[in-house]
Amino acid sequence: MRIDVVTLFPEWIGQLQEFGVVGRGLRESRLELACWNPRDDADNASGRIDDRPYGGGPGMVMQAAPLAATLDRVRAARKARAPVIMPSPQGERFDQRWAERLAAGDGFVLVCGRYEGIDQRFVDAHVDIELSMGDVVLSGGELPAMMIIDAVARLLSGVLGDSRSAQQDSFVDGLLDHPHYTRPPSLAGADVPEVLLSGDHARIERWREKQALGVTWQRRPDLLDRRALTAHQKALLDEYIAEQAASGDADRPPEA
Ligand code: 9D3
């Protein structure tokens, strides 16, 4: 898969190439990442590609023409037409379904906005998909672009070990994770749950599934509403709820 990123901060995006799933995907040739700086397409020697907004108001707007010229260079470097994605607060919410959809394709072009945004005429003419990271105000599209690249790269076949990919297909998918523990077994009076030290793998799996269902029920009930639990899962969740009630711990919080 090839991903091109149009950004005023190519060194920043370039950091991804050294670390984690993205670095691994690049080294193992499952992924190609190229950055393009629209400053190189400015019509002036100073490299300015922003200007004041028509209609007035604070901040600056990225101009359409240099971005279009950069996109031309990207298109010339790619074999086939790829969708142009712009991280944007006005976009559709980016989620795992989007990551899976993008991972199934041949790649895409990310156009990162800075300042107040990009001239709408560039968006109308060239952007296919706008994706938002949620209701939070960031200062530009670079971190969202990196989120998208990370989420997609880890789905490319072979970037994760086969065992982990297989696990994604198991019941864990769509639920919050169970808690994790490592050494030491006792820490300032807090012990690792006994079952995890038992060596009984069937019991451990059962405990983990129960915890995943319980934590999801407590914190993200919306995730459970959207899926049908098996009879086994319903029984595990009932057990979790009974154990919570018995231990006097916080129950499911009241609806917001
Ligand atoms: C304070 C500026 N805002 C005035 C109402 C508008 C605004 C402009 C540019 C808000 C954010 C940005 C920069 N953000 C992104 O480019 C961005 C983003 C985000 O801020 N939140 C969630 N997802 C995304 S994707 C791209």
PDB file of C-alpha atoms and ligand atoms in Angstrom, residues 86-91 112-117 131-142 144-145, ligand 1:
ATOM      1  CA  MET A  86      -8.610  15.425   4.312  1.00  0.00           C
ATOM      2  CA  PRO A  87      -8.625  15.233   8.116  1.00  0.00           C
ATOM      3  CA  SER A  88     -11.249  17.790   9.061  1.00  0.00           C
ATOM      4  CA  PRO A  89     -13.476  18.668  12.030  1.00  0.00           C
ATOM      5  CA  GLN A  90     -16.331  18.725   9.483  1.00  0.00           C
ATOM      6  CA  GLY A  91     -15.668  15.119   8.432  1.00  0.00           C
ATOM      7  CA  CYS A 112      -3.269  18.082   6.088  1.00  0.00           C
ATOM      8  CA  GLY A 113      -4.764  21.479   6.814  1.00  0.00           C
ATOM      9  CA  ARG A 114      -3.167  24.109   9.058  1.00  0.00           C
ATOM     10  CA  TYR A 115      -4.277  27.574  10.160  1.00  0.00           C
ATOM     11  CA  GLU A 116      -8.064  28.105   9.964  1.00  0.00           C
ATOM     12  CA  GLY A 117      -8.363  25.630   7.110  1.00  0.00           C
ATOM     13  CA  LEU A 131     -12.515  12.374   8.361  1.00  0.00           C
ATOM     14  CA  SER A 132     -12.770  13.768  11.898  1.00  0.00           C
ATOM     15  CA  MET A 133     -11.086  12.402  15.031  1.00  0.00           C
ATOM     16  CA  GLY A 134     -13.996  13.508  17.218  1.00  0.00           C
ATOM     17  CA  ASP A 135     -15.287  16.541  19.056  1.00  0.00           C
ATOM     18  CA  VAL A 136     -11.984  18.059  20.137  1.00  0.00           C
ATOM     19  CA  VAL A 137     -10.151  21.087  18.731  1.00  0.00           C
ATOM     20  CA  LEU A 138      -6.680  20.301  17.367  1.00  0.00           C
ATOM     21  CA  SER A 139      -4.313  22.676  15.615  1.00  0.00           C
ATOM     22  CA  GLY A 140      -4.036  20.884  12.280  1.00  0.00           C
ATOM     23  CA  GLY A 141      -4.445  17.702  10.279  1.00  0.00           C
ATOM     24  CA  GLU A 142      -1.028  16.143  10.944  1.00  0.00           C
ATOM     25  CA  PRO A 144      -5.137  13.005  12.669  1.00  0.00           C
ATOM     26  CA  ALA A 145      -3.201  11.876   9.555  1.00  0.00           C
TER      27      ALA A 145
HETATM   28  C1  9D3 B   1     -10.345  27.359  16.678  1.00  0.00           C
HETATM   29  C2  9D3 B   1     -10.496  27.248  15.217  1.00  0.00           C
HETATM   30  N1  9D3 B   1     -11.861  26.799  14.870  1.00  0.00           N
HETATM   31  C3  9D3 B   1     -12.737  27.974  14.755  1.00  0.00           C
HETATM   32  C4  9D3 B   1     -14.159  27.602  14.964  1.00  0.00           C
HETATM   33  C5  9D3 B   1     -11.890  26.030  13.624  1.00  0.00           C
HETATM   34  C6  9D3 B   1     -10.809  25.047  13.461  1.00  0.00           C
HETATM   35  C7  9D3 B   1      -9.906  25.167  12.437  1.00  0.00           C
HETATM   36  C8  9D3 B   1      -8.900  24.230  12.268  1.00  0.00           C
HETATM   37  C9  9D3 B   1     -10.688  23.978  14.329  1.00  0.00           C
HETATM   38  C10 9D3 B   1      -9.664  23.034  14.165  1.00  0.00           C
HETATM   39  C11 9D3 B   1      -8.773  23.192  13.131  1.00  0.00           C
HETATM   40  C12 9D3 B   1      -7.683  22.191  12.941  1.00  0.00           C
HETATM   41  N2  9D3 B   1      -8.150  20.813  13.120  1.00  0.00           N
HETATM   42  C13 9D3 B   1      -8.004  19.869  12.189  1.00  0.00           C
HETATM   43  O1  9D3 B   1      -7.419  20.105  11.169  1.00  0.00           O
HETATM   44  C14 9D3 B   1      -8.595  18.566  12.426  1.00  0.00           C
HETATM   45  C15 9D3 B   1      -9.340  18.043  13.534  1.00  0.00           C
HETATM   46  C16 9D3 B   1      -9.715  18.603  14.786  1.00  0.00           C
HETATM   47  O2  9D3 B   1      -9.428  19.751  15.145  1.00  0.00           O
HETATM   48  N3  9D3 B   1     -10.462  17.824  15.619  1.00  0.00           N
HETATM   49  C17 9D3 B   1     -10.831  16.562  15.333  1.00  0.00           C
HETATM   50  N4  9D3 B   1     -10.481  15.986  14.188  1.00  0.00           N
HETATM   51  C18 9D3 B   1      -9.753  16.737  13.310  1.00  0.00           C
HETATM   52  S1  9D3 B   1      -9.267  16.204  11.818  1.00  0.00           S
HETATM   53  C19 9D3 B   1      -8.492  17.616  11.449  1.00  0.00           C
END
